[in-house]
Structures are given as C-alpha cells and as structure tokens.
Coordinates of C-alpha atoms in Angstrom, one line a residue:
Chain A
X15 CA 110.4 103.0 173.1
X16 CA 113.7 102.2 171.4
X17 CA 111.9 100.9 168.3
X18 CA 109.9 104.1 168.0
X19 CA 112.9 106.4 167.9
X20 CA 113.8 105.9 164.2
X21 CA 110.2 106.6 163.2
X22 CA 110.1 109.8 165.4
X23 CA 113.4 111.0 163.8
X24 CA 112.0 110.4 160.3
X25 CA 108.8 112.3 161.1
X26 CA 110.9 115.2 162.6
X27 CA 113.1 115.3 159.5
X28 CA 110.1 115.3 157.2
X29 CA 108.5 118.1 159.2
X30 CA 111.7 120.2 158.9
X31 CA 111.9 119.6 155.1
X32 CA 108.2 120.4 154.6
X33 CA 108.4 123.6 156.7
X34 CA 111.5 124.6 154.8
X35 CA 109.7 124.3 151.5
X36 CA 106.4 125.8 152.5
X37 CA 107.3 128.6 154.8
X38 CA 109.2 130.9 152.4
X39 CA 106.2 130.8 150.1
X40 CA 103.7 131.4 152.9
X41 CA 105.8 134.3 154.1
X42 CA 105.3 136.2 150.9
X43 CA 101.6 136.2 151.6
X44 CA 101.8 136.6 155.3
X45 CA 104.1 139.6 155.5
X46 CA 101.8 142.0 153.6
X47 CA 98.0 142.0 154.0
X48 CA 96.1 140.7 150.9
X49 CA 94.5 144.1 150.2
X50 CA 97.9 145.8 150.1
X51 CA 99.2 143.0 147.7
X52 CA 96.3 143.7 145.3
X53 CA 96.9 147.4 145.5
X54 CA 100.6 147.0 144.6
X55 CA 99.6 145.0 141.5
X56 CA 98.2 148.2 139.9
X57 CA 101.5 150.1 140.0
X58 CA 103.1 150.8 136.6
X59 CA 106.2 148.7 137.4
X60 CA 104.1 145.7 138.0
X61 CA 101.7 146.1 135.1
X62 CA 104.6 146.8 132.7
X63 CA 106.4 143.7 133.8
X64 CA 103.3 141.7 133.5
X65 CA 102.7 142.8 130.0
X66 CA 106.4 142.2 129.0
X67 CA 106.3 138.7 130.6
X68 CA 103.0 137.7 129.0
X69 CA 104.0 138.9 125.5
X70 CA 107.5 137.5 125.4
X71 CA 106.4 134.2 127.0
X72 CA 103.6 133.8 124.5
X73 CA 105.8 134.4 121.5
X74 CA 108.7 132.3 122.8
X75 CA 106.3 129.3 123.5
X76 CA 104.8 129.5 120.1
X77 CA 108.3 129.4 118.6
X78 CA 109.3 126.5 120.9
X79 CA 106.3 124.4 119.8
X80 CA 106.6 125.3 116.1
X81 CA 110.3 124.5 115.8
X82 CA 110.7 122.1 118.7
X83 CA 108.0 119.6 117.7
X84 CA 109.5 118.6 114.3
X85 CA 113.0 118.3 115.9
X86 CA 111.6 116.1 118.7
X87 CA 109.7 113.9 116.2
X88 CA 112.7 113.4 114.0
X89 CA 114.9 112.6 117.0
X90 CA 112.3 110.2 118.3
X91 CA 111.6 108.4 115.1
X92 CA 114.9 108.2 113.3
X93 CA 118.1 106.4 114.3
X94 CA 121.3 107.7 112.7
X95 CA 125.0 108.2 113.6
X96 CA 125.5 110.9 116.1
X97 CA 121.9 110.6 117.4
X98 CA 122.9 110.4 121.0
X99 CA 125.3 113.3 120.6
X100 CA 122.5 115.4 119.1
X101 CA 120.1 114.6 121.9
X102 CA 122.8 115.6 124.4
X103 CA 123.4 118.9 122.6
X104 CA 119.7 119.7 122.7
X105 CA 119.6 118.9 126.4
X106 CA 122.7 121.0 127.2
X107 CA 121.0 124.4 127.7
X108 CA 119.0 122.6 130.4
X109 CA 122.0 122.1 132.7
X110 CA 123.9 125.2 131.6
X111 CA 124.2 128.1 134.1
X112 CA 121.8 130.8 132.9
X113 CA 124.7 133.3 132.9
X114 CA 126.5 131.2 130.4
X115 CA 123.4 131.0 128.3
X116 CA 123.2 134.8 128.3
X117 CA 126.9 135.0 127.5
X118 CA 126.4 132.6 124.6
X119 CA 123.5 134.5 123.2
X120 CA 125.5 137.7 123.3
X121 CA 128.5 136.0 121.7
X122 CA 126.2 134.9 118.8
X123 CA 123.8 137.9 118.4
X124 CA 125.8 140.7 120.0
X125 CA 127.0 143.6 117.8
X126 CA 130.5 142.2 118.0
X127 CA 129.2 138.6 118.0
X128 CA 129.3 136.0 115.3
X129 CA 126.1 137.2 113.6
X130 CA 126.6 140.8 114.5
X131 CA 123.0 141.9 115.1
X132 CA 121.3 144.7 117.1
X133 CA 119.0 142.2 118.9
X134 CA 120.6 142.5 122.4
X135 CA 118.6 144.7 124.9
X136 CA 115.4 144.5 122.9
X137 CA 112.2 142.6 123.5
X138 CA 113.3 140.1 120.8
X139 CA 116.3 139.4 123.0
X140 CA 113.9 138.5 125.9
X141 CA 112.1 136.1 123.6
X142 CA 115.3 134.4 122.4
X143 CA 116.6 134.1 126.0
X144 CA 113.4 132.5 127.1
X145 CA 113.3 130.2 124.1
X146 CA 116.9 129.2 124.6
X147 CA 116.6 128.1 128.2
X148 CA 113.0 126.7 128.0
X149 CA 112.9 124.8 124.7
X150 CA 115.0 121.8 125.8
X151 CA 112.4 121.0 128.5
X152 CA 109.7 120.9 125.8
X153 CA 111.9 119.0 123.3
X154 CA 113.1 116.4 125.8
X155 CA 109.5 115.7 127.0
X156 CA 108.2 115.7 123.4
X157 CA 110.9 113.1 122.4
X158 CA 109.7 110.8 125.2
X159 CA 106.1 111.3 124.2
X160 CA 106.8 110.4 120.6
X161 CA 108.9 107.5 121.5
X162 CA 106.0 106.2 123.7
X163 CA 103.8 105.8 120.6
X164 CA 103.6 102.1 119.6
X165 CA 105.5 101.8 116.3
X166 CA 103.0 99.1 115.3
X167 CA 100.3 101.8 115.3
X168 CA 102.4 103.9 112.9
X169 CA 102.9 100.8 110.7
X170 CA 99.2 99.9 110.9
X171 CA 98.3 103.4 109.7
X172 CA 100.7 103.1 106.8
X173 CA 99.4 99.7 105.6
X174 CA 95.9 101.2 105.9
X175 CA 96.8 103.7 103.2
X176 CA 97.8 106.8 105.2
X177 CA 101.1 108.4 104.1
X178 CA 103.6 109.7 106.7
X179 CA 102.0 113.2 107.0
X180 CA 98.5 111.8 107.5
X181 CA 99.8 109.2 109.9
X182 CA 101.6 112.0 112.0
X183 CA 98.5 114.1 112.3
X184 CA 95.9 111.4 112.8
X185 CA 97.8 108.8 114.8
X186 CA 101.1 110.1 116.3
X187 CA 100.0 113.6 117.3
X188 CA 96.7 112.6 119.1
X189 CA 98.6 109.9 121.0
X190 CA 101.5 112.1 122.0
X191 CA 99.3 115.1 122.8
X192 CA 99.3 114.6 126.6
X193 CA 103.1 114.4 126.7
X194 CA 103.5 117.4 124.5
X195 CA 101.2 119.5 126.6
X196 CA 103.1 118.4 129.8
X197 CA 106.4 119.4 128.1
X198 CA 104.9 122.7 127.0
X199 CA 103.7 123.5 130.6
X200 CA 107.2 122.7 131.9
X201 CA 108.8 125.0 129.3
X202 CA 106.3 127.7 130.0
X203 CA 107.0 127.6 133.8
X204 CA 110.8 127.6 133.1
X205 CA 110.5 130.5 130.7
X206 CA 108.3 132.6 133.0
X207 CA 110.9 132.4 135.7
X208 CA 113.9 133.1 133.4
X209 CA 116.3 135.6 135.0
X210 CA 120.0 135.1 134.4
X211 CA 120.1 134.8 130.6
X212 CA 117.6 137.6 130.2
X213 CA 119.3 140.1 132.4
X214 CA 122.7 139.5 130.5
X215 CA 121.3 139.4 127.0
X216 CA 118.3 141.7 127.2
X217 CA 118.9 143.9 130.3
X218 CA 116.1 145.2 132.6
X219 CA 114.4 148.1 130.9
X220 CA 110.9 148.8 132.4
X221 CA 108.2 148.3 129.8
X222 CA 110.6 146.8 127.2
X223 CA 112.7 144.0 128.6
X224 CA 111.8 144.0 132.3
X225 CA 110.0 140.7 132.9
X226 CA 108.4 139.8 136.3
X227 CA 111.5 138.1 137.8
X228 CA 113.6 141.1 136.7
X229 CA 111.1 143.5 138.2
X230 CA 111.2 141.7 141.5
X231 CA 115.0 142.0 141.6
X232 CA 114.8 145.8 140.8
X233 CA 111.9 146.4 143.1
X234 CA 113.1 144.7 146.3
X235 CA 116.0 147.2 146.7
X236 CA 113.7 150.1 146.6
X237 CA 110.2 148.9 147.7
X238 CA 110.0 145.5 149.3
X239 CA 106.2 145.5 149.3
X240 CA 106.1 145.8 145.5
X241 CA 108.6 142.9 145.2
X242 CA 106.4 140.9 147.5
X243 CA 103.3 141.6 145.4
X244 CA 105.2 140.5 142.2
X245 CA 106.4 137.4 144.1
X246 CA 102.8 136.6 145.1
X247 CA 101.6 137.0 141.6
X248 CA 104.3 134.5 140.3
X249 CA 103.5 132.0 143.0
X250 CA 99.9 132.0 142.0
X251 CA 100.7 131.7 138.3
X252 CA 103.3 128.9 139.0
X253 CA 100.8 127.0 141.2
X254 CA 98.2 127.2 138.4
X255 CA 100.7 125.8 135.9
X256 CA 101.6 123.0 138.2
X257 CA 97.9 122.1 138.6
X258 CA 97.4 122.2 134.8
X259 CA 100.5 120.0 134.3
X260 CA 99.2 117.4 136.8
X261 CA 95.8 117.4 135.1
X262 CA 97.3 117.0 131.7
X263 CA 99.5 114.1 132.9
X264 CA 96.7 112.2 134.5
X265 CA 94.4 112.8 131.4
X266 CA 96.0 110.1 129.3
X267 CA 94.0 108.1 126.6
X268 CA 93.4 105.1 128.9
X269 CA 91.8 107.2 131.6
X270 CA 89.9 109.1 128.9
X271 CA 88.3 105.9 127.6
X272 CA 87.3 104.7 131.1
X273 CA 85.7 108.1 132.0
X274 CA 84.0 108.0 128.6
X275 CA 82.7 104.6 129.4
X276 CA 81.4 105.9 132.8
X277 CA 79.7 108.8 131.2
X278 CA 78.1 106.7 128.5
X279 CA 76.7 104.0 130.8
X280 CA 75.3 106.5 133.4
Chain B
X4 CA 91.9 84.3 91.8
X5 CA 94.8 86.6 92.3
X6 CA 98.3 85.4 93.0
X7 CA 100.8 86.9 95.4
X8 CA 104.3 85.9 94.3
X9 CA 107.3 86.5 96.6
X10 CA 110.9 85.7 95.9
X11 CA 113.1 87.8 98.2
X12 CA 116.0 87.9 100.6
X13 CA 116.2 90.0 103.8
X14 CA 119.1 90.0 106.2
X15 CA 118.0 89.7 109.8
X16 CA 120.0 89.8 112.9
X17 CA 121.5 86.3 112.9
X18 CA 120.5 84.9 109.6
X19 CA 119.1 85.7 106.2
X20 CA 115.4 85.3 105.5
X21 CA 114.6 83.8 102.1
X22 CA 111.2 83.2 100.8
X23 CA 110.1 82.1 97.3
X24 CA 106.4 81.3 97.4
X25 CA 103.3 81.7 95.3
X26 CA 100.2 82.3 97.4
X27 CA 96.7 81.8 95.8
X28 CA 94.6 80.9 98.8
X29 CA 95.5 80.5 102.4
X30 CA 99.1 79.6 103.2
X31 CA 100.2 79.3 106.8
X32 CA 103.9 79.8 107.8
X33 CA 104.7 78.0 111.0
X34 CA 107.9 78.0 112.9
X35 CA 109.5 78.7 116.2
X36 CA 109.7 82.3 117.5
X37 CA 112.6 84.2 115.9
X38 CA 112.3 82.2 112.7
X39 CA 111.6 85.4 110.7
X40 CA 107.8 84.8 110.3
X41 CA 106.8 88.4 111.2
X42 CA 109.5 89.8 109.0
X43 CA 107.9 87.9 106.0
X44 CA 104.7 89.8 106.6
X45 CA 106.5 93.1 107.1
X46 CA 108.4 92.6 103.9
X47 CA 105.2 91.9 101.9
X48 CA 103.5 94.9 103.5
X49 CA 106.4 97.2 102.6
X50 CA 107.4 98.0 106.2
X51 CA 110.9 96.7 105.5
X52 CA 112.7 96.6 102.2
X53 CA 114.2 93.2 101.2
X54 CA 115.9 92.6 97.9
X55 CA 114.1 90.5 95.3
X56 CA 110.7 90.6 93.9
X57 CA 107.2 90.8 95.3
X58 CA 104.1 91.1 93.1
X59 CA 100.4 90.8 93.2
X60 CA 99.5 89.3 89.7
X61 CA 101.2 91.7 87.3
X62 CA 101.4 94.6 89.8
X63 CA 105.0 94.8 91.0
X64 CA 105.5 95.9 94.6
X65 CA 109.2 95.3 94.8
X66 CA 112.0 94.6 92.3
X67 CA 115.4 96.1 91.5
X68 CA 113.8 99.4 90.4
X69 CA 110.5 99.5 92.3
X70 CA 109.7 99.9 96.0
X71 CA 106.1 100.7 96.7
X72 CA 105.5 102.3 100.1
X73 CA 103.0 100.5 102.4
X74 CA 100.3 103.0 101.7
X75 CA 100.6 102.2 97.9
X76 CA 100.3 98.4 98.3
X77 CA 96.9 96.8 98.7
X78 CA 97.7 94.9 101.9
X79 CA 95.4 94.1 104.8
X80 CA 97.8 93.4 107.7
X81 CA 96.3 92.2 111.0
X82 CA 98.9 92.7 113.7
X83 CA 99.7 90.3 116.4
X84 CA 98.3 92.5 119.2
X85 CA 95.9 94.0 116.6
X86 CA 97.3 97.5 116.7
X87 CA 93.9 99.2 117.0
X88 CA 94.1 103.0 117.4
X89 CA 93.4 103.5 121.1
X90 CA 92.2 107.1 120.6
X91 CA 89.5 106.2 118.0
X92 CA 86.2 104.4 118.4
X93 CA 85.6 101.0 116.7
X94 CA 83.8 102.7 113.9
X95 CA 86.5 105.2 113.2
X96 CA 89.2 102.5 113.5
X97 CA 87.4 100.7 110.7
X98 CA 86.8 103.9 108.7
X99 CA 90.6 104.6 108.9
X100 CA 91.0 101.8 106.3
X101 CA 88.3 103.1 104.0
X102 CA 85.0 104.8 104.5
X103 CA 83.0 103.2 101.8
X104 CA 81.9 99.9 103.4
X105 CA 82.1 100.7 107.2
X106 CA 78.5 99.9 108.0
X107 CA 78.5 96.7 106.0
X108 CA 81.8 95.5 107.6
X109 CA 80.6 96.3 111.2
X110 CA 77.5 94.3 110.4
X111 CA 79.4 91.4 108.9
X112 CA 81.8 91.1 111.8
X113 CA 79.0 91.5 114.4
X114 CA 80.5 94.6 115.9
X115 CA 77.8 97.2 115.0
X116 CA 76.8 97.4 118.7
X117 CA 80.4 98.3 119.6
X118 CA 80.7 101.1 116.9
X119 CA 81.2 103.8 119.6
X120 CA 83.3 101.8 122.0
X121 CA 87.1 102.3 122.3
X122 CA 89.5 99.4 121.8
X123 CA 90.3 99.3 125.5
X124 CA 86.7 98.3 126.3
X125 CA 86.8 95.2 123.9
X126 CA 87.5 91.6 124.5
X127 CA 90.3 89.8 122.6
X128 CA 87.9 88.2 120.2
X129 CA 86.2 91.5 119.5
X130 CA 89.5 93.3 119.0
X131 CA 90.4 90.7 116.4
X132 CA 87.1 91.2 114.5
X133 CA 87.7 95.0 114.5
X134 CA 91.2 94.5 113.2
X135 CA 90.0 92.2 110.4
X136 CA 87.2 94.6 109.5
X137 CA 89.7 97.5 109.4
X138 CA 92.0 95.5 107.2
X139 CA 89.2 94.6 104.8
X140 CA 87.9 98.2 104.7
X141 CA 91.2 98.9 102.9
X142 CA 89.9 96.7 100.0
X143 CA 93.2 94.7 100.1
X144 CA 94.5 92.5 97.4
X145 CA 96.3 90.3 100.0
X146 CA 95.5 89.5 103.6
X147 CA 98.3 89.0 106.1
X148 CA 97.6 87.7 109.6
X149 CA 100.4 87.8 112.2
X150 CA 99.8 85.3 115.0
X151 CA 96.1 85.8 114.8
X152 CA 95.3 83.6 117.9
X153 CA 98.3 84.1 120.2
X154 CA 96.9 87.2 121.9
X155 CA 93.9 85.2 123.1
X156 CA 93.5 83.1 126.2
X157 CA 93.0 79.4 125.7
X158 CA 89.3 79.7 126.6
X159 CA 88.4 82.0 123.7
X160 CA 91.0 80.7 121.3
X161 CA 88.9 77.7 120.0
X162 CA 85.8 79.9 119.3
X163 CA 87.9 82.6 117.6
X164 CA 89.8 80.0 115.5
X165 CA 86.5 78.6 114.3
X166 CA 85.2 82.1 113.5
X167 CA 88.4 82.9 111.6
X168 CA 88.2 79.7 109.6
X169 CA 84.7 80.6 108.4
X170 CA 85.7 84.1 107.5
X171 CA 88.9 83.1 105.7
X172 CA 86.9 80.8 103.5
X173 CA 84.6 83.7 102.4
X174 CA 87.4 86.2 101.7
X175 CA 88.7 84.7 98.5
X176 CA 92.0 86.6 98.8
X177 CA 95.6 85.3 98.8
X178 CA 96.1 85.0 102.5
X179 CA 99.3 84.4 104.5
X180 CA 99.0 83.5 108.2
X181 CA 102.1 83.2 110.4
X182 CA 101.9 81.3 113.6
X183 CA 104.1 79.3 116.0
X184 CA 101.3 76.8 116.6
X185 CA 101.1 74.0 114.1
X186 CA 97.6 73.1 115.0
X187 CA 96.4 76.6 114.3
X188 CA 98.2 76.5 111.0
X189 CA 96.7 73.2 110.0
X190 CA 93.2 74.4 111.0
X191 CA 93.4 77.7 109.2
X192 CA 95.2 76.9 105.9
X193 CA 95.2 74.2 103.3
X194 CA 99.0 74.7 102.7
X195 CA 101.5 75.0 105.5
X196 CA 105.1 76.0 105.3
X197 CA 107.6 75.3 108.0
X198 CA 110.0 78.3 108.4
X199 CA 113.2 77.7 110.4
X200 CA 115.9 80.4 110.7
X201 CA 114.6 82.2 107.7
X202 CA 114.5 79.2 105.4
X203 CA 111.4 77.4 104.2
X204 CA 112.1 73.8 105.2
X205 CA 109.0 72.2 103.8
X206 CA 105.7 73.2 102.1
X207 CA 102.7 71.0 101.9
X208 CA 99.3 70.0 103.2
X209 CA 99.1 69.5 106.9
X210 CA 98.7 65.7 106.4
X211 CA 101.8 65.6 104.2
X212 CA 103.9 67.5 106.8
X213 CA 102.9 65.0 109.5
X214 CA 103.3 61.9 107.4
X215 CA 106.3 62.8 105.4
X216 CA 108.3 65.4 107.3
X217 CA 111.4 66.4 105.4
X218 CA 113.7 66.4 108.4
X219 CA 113.6 65.7 112.2
X220 CA 112.9 69.4 113.0
X221 CA 109.9 69.5 110.8
X222 CA 108.8 66.2 112.4
X223 CA 109.1 67.6 115.9
X224 CA 107.5 70.8 115.0
X225 CA 104.5 69.7 113.0
X226 CA 103.3 67.7 115.9
X227 CA 99.8 66.4 115.7
X228 CA 97.5 64.7 113.3
X229 CA 94.4 66.7 112.7
X230 CA 91.6 64.3 111.6
X231 CA 88.5 66.0 110.4
X232 CA 85.1 64.6 111.2
X233 CA 81.8 65.3 113.0
X234 CA 80.5 64.2 116.3
X235 CA 77.9 61.4 116.1
X236 CA 77.5 60.3 119.7
X237 CA 78.2 61.5 123.3
X238 CA 77.9 58.7 125.9
X239 CA 79.6 57.9 129.2
X240 CA 82.1 60.7 128.8
X241 CA 83.1 59.5 125.4
X242 CA 82.6 61.5 122.3
X243 CA 82.2 59.5 119.1
X244 CA 83.5 61.2 115.9
X245 CA 82.9 59.9 112.4
X246 CA 86.0 60.9 110.4
X247 CA 85.7 62.2 106.9
X248 CA 87.5 59.0 105.9
X249 CA 84.7 56.9 107.4
X250 CA 86.1 55.5 110.6
X251 CA 84.6 56.2 114.0
X252 CA 87.0 57.2 116.7
X253 CA 86.4 58.1 120.4
X254 CA 87.7 60.9 122.5
X255 CA 87.3 61.9 126.1
X256 CA 87.0 65.5 125.1
X257 CA 83.4 66.9 125.0
X258 CA 82.4 68.4 121.7
X259 CA 79.5 68.8 119.2
X260 CA 79.3 69.4 115.5
X261 CA 82.3 69.6 113.2
X262 CA 85.6 68.8 114.9
X263 CA 89.2 68.0 114.3
X264 CA 90.6 65.0 116.3
X265 CA 94.1 65.9 117.4
X266 CA 96.4 63.0 118.1
X267 CA 100.2 63.0 118.2
X268 CA 102.1 60.5 116.0
X269 CA 104.0 59.2 119.0
X270 CA 100.7 58.4 120.7
X271 CA 99.7 56.1 117.8
X272 CA 100.8 52.5 117.8
X273 CA 101.1 50.3 114.7
X274 CA 100.4 46.6 114.4
X275 CA 100.1 44.2 111.6
X276 CA 97.0 42.5 113.1
X277 CA 94.2 43.6 115.3
X278 CA 95.7 43.9 118.8
X279 CA 93.1 43.9 121.5
X280 CA 94.4 46.2 124.2
X281 CA 93.1 49.2 126.1
X282 CA 93.5 51.4 123.1
X283 CA 90.0 52.2 122.0
X284 CA 90.5 53.6 118.6
X285 CA 91.5 51.3 115.7
X286 CA 92.1 52.4 112.2
X287 CA 92.7 49.6 109.6
X288 CA 94.2 50.7 106.3
X289 CA 96.8 50.6 103.7
X290 CA 100.2 52.0 104.5
X291 CA 100.1 55.3 102.5
X292 CA 103.7 56.3 103.1
X293 CA 106.8 55.5 105.2
X294 CA 109.1 58.2 106.0
X295 CA 112.3 58.0 108.0
X296 CA 113.0 60.8 110.5
X297 CA 116.3 60.2 112.3
X298 CA 116.0 56.9 114.2
X299 CA 112.2 56.9 113.8
X300 CA 109.8 56.2 111.0
X301 CA 106.6 58.0 110.3
X302 CA 104.0 55.6 109.0
X303 CA 100.7 56.8 107.5
X304 CA 97.8 54.4 107.8
X305 CA 94.6 55.7 106.2
X306 CA 94.2 59.2 107.5
X307 CA 96.4 58.9 110.6
X308 CA 100.2 59.1 110.9
X309 CA 102.1 57.2 113.6
X310 CA 105.7 57.5 114.7
X311 CA 107.5 54.2 115.5
X312 CA 111.1 53.3 116.0
X313 CA 113.1 52.1 113.0
X314 CA 113.5 48.7 114.9
X315 CA 109.8 48.1 115.3
X316 CA 109.2 49.2 111.7
X317 CA 111.6 46.5 110.5
X318 CA 110.2 43.9 112.9
X319 CA 106.7 44.6 111.6
X320 CA 108.1 44.5 108.1
X321 CA 106.1 47.6 107.3
X322 CA 106.0 48.5 103.6
X323 CA 104.1 50.9 101.5
X324 CA 100.9 49.3 100.2
X325 CA 100.8 46.8 103.0
X326 CA 98.1 46.7 105.5
X327 CA 98.4 47.8 109.1
X328 CA 96.3 48.8 112.1
X329 CA 96.9 52.1 113.9
X330 CA 95.6 52.4 117.4
X331 CA 95.4 55.2 119.9
X332 CA 93.7 55.8 123.2
X333 CA 90.6 58.0 123.6
X334 CA 92.5 59.8 126.4
X335 CA 95.3 60.6 124.0
X336 CA 93.1 62.7 121.8
X337 CA 91.8 66.3 121.9
X338 CA 88.9 67.7 119.9
X339 CA 89.0 71.2 118.4
X340 CA 86.0 72.8 116.8
X341 CA 86.4 73.2 113.0
X342 CA 84.4 75.0 110.3
X343 CA 82.8 72.8 107.7

C-alpha cells in the first residue's frame, strides 16, 4: 500500500495538469451549441477579422521566408567574429514582451520615430508587427535545419561541378526542406496569435487592422458568444497547424526512402 | 599519362602539412589518424586553400595568383563515408556528376538494377560503387579516394578491395588514395607514402618500405610483408601458395586464386643454415638489404623481410649479398585476395 502511494500521487498530479490544459479549450466549445457557433462566424466582425488575419499573415509569412531564408543560411554556413552575437540579436524578439516589440516598432516607424513614416495604424503595420515577432521562430529553426545538412554533401556537390548556387538549390534546400517547413509552421502559428505588438503598433480598426485575436478582445466585452465563436475558430486553425507541423517533422528523408521502398516492393 | 604535381603547405591545428609529390599512377598515402591525410585530398580538390602550387599537367589549379574553385577543377573525390545525396536515387546521384555517360557507368559498376534505389537502401560495397561511378561521371583528370575501405565491415572489405584494385587498374588516371591501413595501401597502389604529422616521411614501393624503413615509426607503421602469388593446393587445412618469386609457402587461411600472403617482419626468423623446426615456410635467398631501425635490423631475403635484433644480426654475421634462410609459421600468415 505504501509503495503505491507515490504512483497514485503522480497519476493525480498528471490528471490535474491534463484537465487544466484541456478544459479551458473544451469550455469554448461546450458553452455555446455548435450551431450557434457557426452562425456567429457569419457576422461582419468575424468575417472582417478573418480576412484581415488571412491577408496580413500571408504577406508576413512570404516576407519572412523571402528574407529570413538567406539570413538563416548565411548564419548557418559562415563563421565570423560576432556570429554568436548576431544569432542572439535575431533571437531577441522571441523573448521580448510583445508590448516592447510594439513600442520598438513605433519608435522606429512612428511619425515621430527614427524613420518618421505613416505606417502605424495601417494594415502594413499589422504585417510588420507579425513579421517582427514571428520571423525569429522561422530563422532559428531554419539555421538548425541548414546546420544539420552534412558539409561533406556540400563539398561533394562542389567537386562534382556544381557552383554554390546550384549546390544550394539542388542539395542544401531539398535536405533542409522539412526543417524549413516546420519553422514556417511555427512562425505562422505565432503570427496568427499576435496581439500585443499589433494592438500597440496597428491599433484595432475593424476591417483594417483588427485581426482575429484583436477581434476576440473587442468582442468579449460586448458579446461573449461572438468572442467564443472566434476563439473556436482559432482553436481549430491552431490544431490544424499543429497536425501539419507534426506531419512535416516526421516526414524526413530517411522515412521517405523507407516508405518509398515499401510502396515499390508492394 | 597525365601528371598531378603538388607542392604545397597548409597550416593545420597542431602542425603544418607539407606535400611535394608527383602523381602519375596510383599513390597511397598512409599514416595514423590526424596525420593530415584527408586535408591533402581536400587541398587538391580545392575545398581548402593551401599556399604553394597544384597543377594537372600544365593546367594550374593553385599558385600565388590562381585559386580554382572545386567546381572548376577536374577532380573525382570519393569521400570516406561516400557522401551520396540521400534525397536522390542512385541514377540521379551519378547524373549529378555528368549526364553523358550515366547508363554506361551504371552498367560498368554493376548498379543498373539499383538505378531507382536511394542510398539508404544500399550496402556498403554498393554505396562505394555508386560513389565511384558518380566521381567518374564528372570526367575527372584526377581521382582521389579518402579511406575507401574504412566504412566497410571486415566481411565485405576483402571483396571490395579486390574490386577496387581491378577498377583502379583500368582507370588510367593519376590516383591518390589515403588510408590508415598499410595493407590496403600496399594492395591498392604501387607507390606508398607514409605521412606523419603533415610530413611525408618516406615514399617508395610497399616492399621498399618494409625492407628499408627510413625510421622506427615507418617501420612500426608499415607492418606486414605482402607477398603476391596464387593458390596451388588446398589440403589438410593448409593452403599452398606459389609466390611470384617462385617459392611455395603455406598458410592456414583458406583462399583460392590470386592472393597476397601477409606476414609480419617480426614473425619471420632468419638463419644462416636450414633450421628444421616447426616453422613450415622456408625461403632461401640472397640478403637484398639490411636496414637498421632503432635496436633492430630489417633483413630482406628474397621477397620477404624479417626483423631481428641487432645482436642476432651480428651473431649471424648477416651481410648484404650473403645467403640466409627466412622462416615463418603457416599460422603466422594471412591471405588476402588480390587482383592479377
């Protein structure tokens, strides 16, 4: 009996932890009937937020991949003085409080800021806020993915007559692809949930800068059901992203060759 | 026949690598790990930049003004772990080096049936054939092999070494092989260089290195005699081998066809007259060379080199041109398959 006590305690603690993580999410769906949730999704507040979120996320993620990939590759393949410092600087927005991120963006792009632009409180500001907080996740993961490519494969490609560009596209990129996709999924999830930096830098104008998380915040003071509907929508999207991420991570080249073998021999 | 000339210096972590060498056929560089062997190949391939000169005939790859990038040199480098592209099929790995002769090369290396397989599905020997085919698809002017046999288990190593010997002979390219295994070096190349801490200690034929090592390190490293011959009889667990020099010796190793008889110098005894002991193998001959290594002497009798103490060399009054008998036990030999 005595020996069973620690095990029982561990199971009880685990049950509490699990319930704590699962119940709030379940509550979103349980509080309002599914039919009502679906109906709420057709209100203008929700559709506007959905469009703003989809548009700004898409643009921000394209920018992140376009500019982040070369930066990650250079940081992964070159060693120079200040390399560690540079990587730390890239990672800093990851741990920065979002409010500070918003403040920083205002201090740079604000009318009275360093660059003195009229970007704040426009849709461009949403894109910049999302890119600022989400890109370090992509870049960090992409650096790890590029570093995992065997340098001998790069050397082999070069001795076989391929220059640096051809080597990148035919050897490095295909081998790092899984890691890059995983990093992009993480950055996408982080960007979709962005709240603090966006509300400070872009405000919360319905149909212009009001993304899904901002719409939840505005709605829940007025109409809790709408907030719940938005919440349910984000839960579904986030869960889908997580599944995609897990699929991408398990779909590495080694697995691919074995499944290929299976398909071929069957 | 093309000639690869190298004369370069490259600072490594704890010493400087220096190599001045002309390569026409196959040269093997042998040395302990960390001697700078792989760096030699990386320097020739253009993956690192030493100072000095590297040229293939009159085509300069490196000098004070020139540094050709790896993709602009005609080098076929076969990496130690083969470095096959895991995301490409065998066929596309080979085609990466050059598309013109893919079918022919797959045929020649007996990997046509694996054309659509991925590297992860191949055995060690097959991977090596793919790596060689890929390197040759590049139409290289120089072939470089980094530890070609070390990634293989002992079981497949003999077969692959034999295969590699046969292939190397047909290539007709300046070839440099680096290995930590002296026997592999002796089997694969007519000229062997011993590389220690970035310096070429001695360069010569395998037999020269065993019989006249330049210093005790070379003597300890070069290890065994490799006597070429072919199997003439197999009886009672004894394999009879007729050496190329005419003598018949016996080994307890089973083998057929062309073989190398491996025997270590310290397992060979030297006498002035025929001593009738349990040693089964006797080789009578003229003393070809005497070479002092520390407190020992390497004595070459006919094709075989023995290592004896300085004291016994003096007691036996061994002298060059004199006659002696070398003897060694059948159990002290090993047989490795060789290409004719």
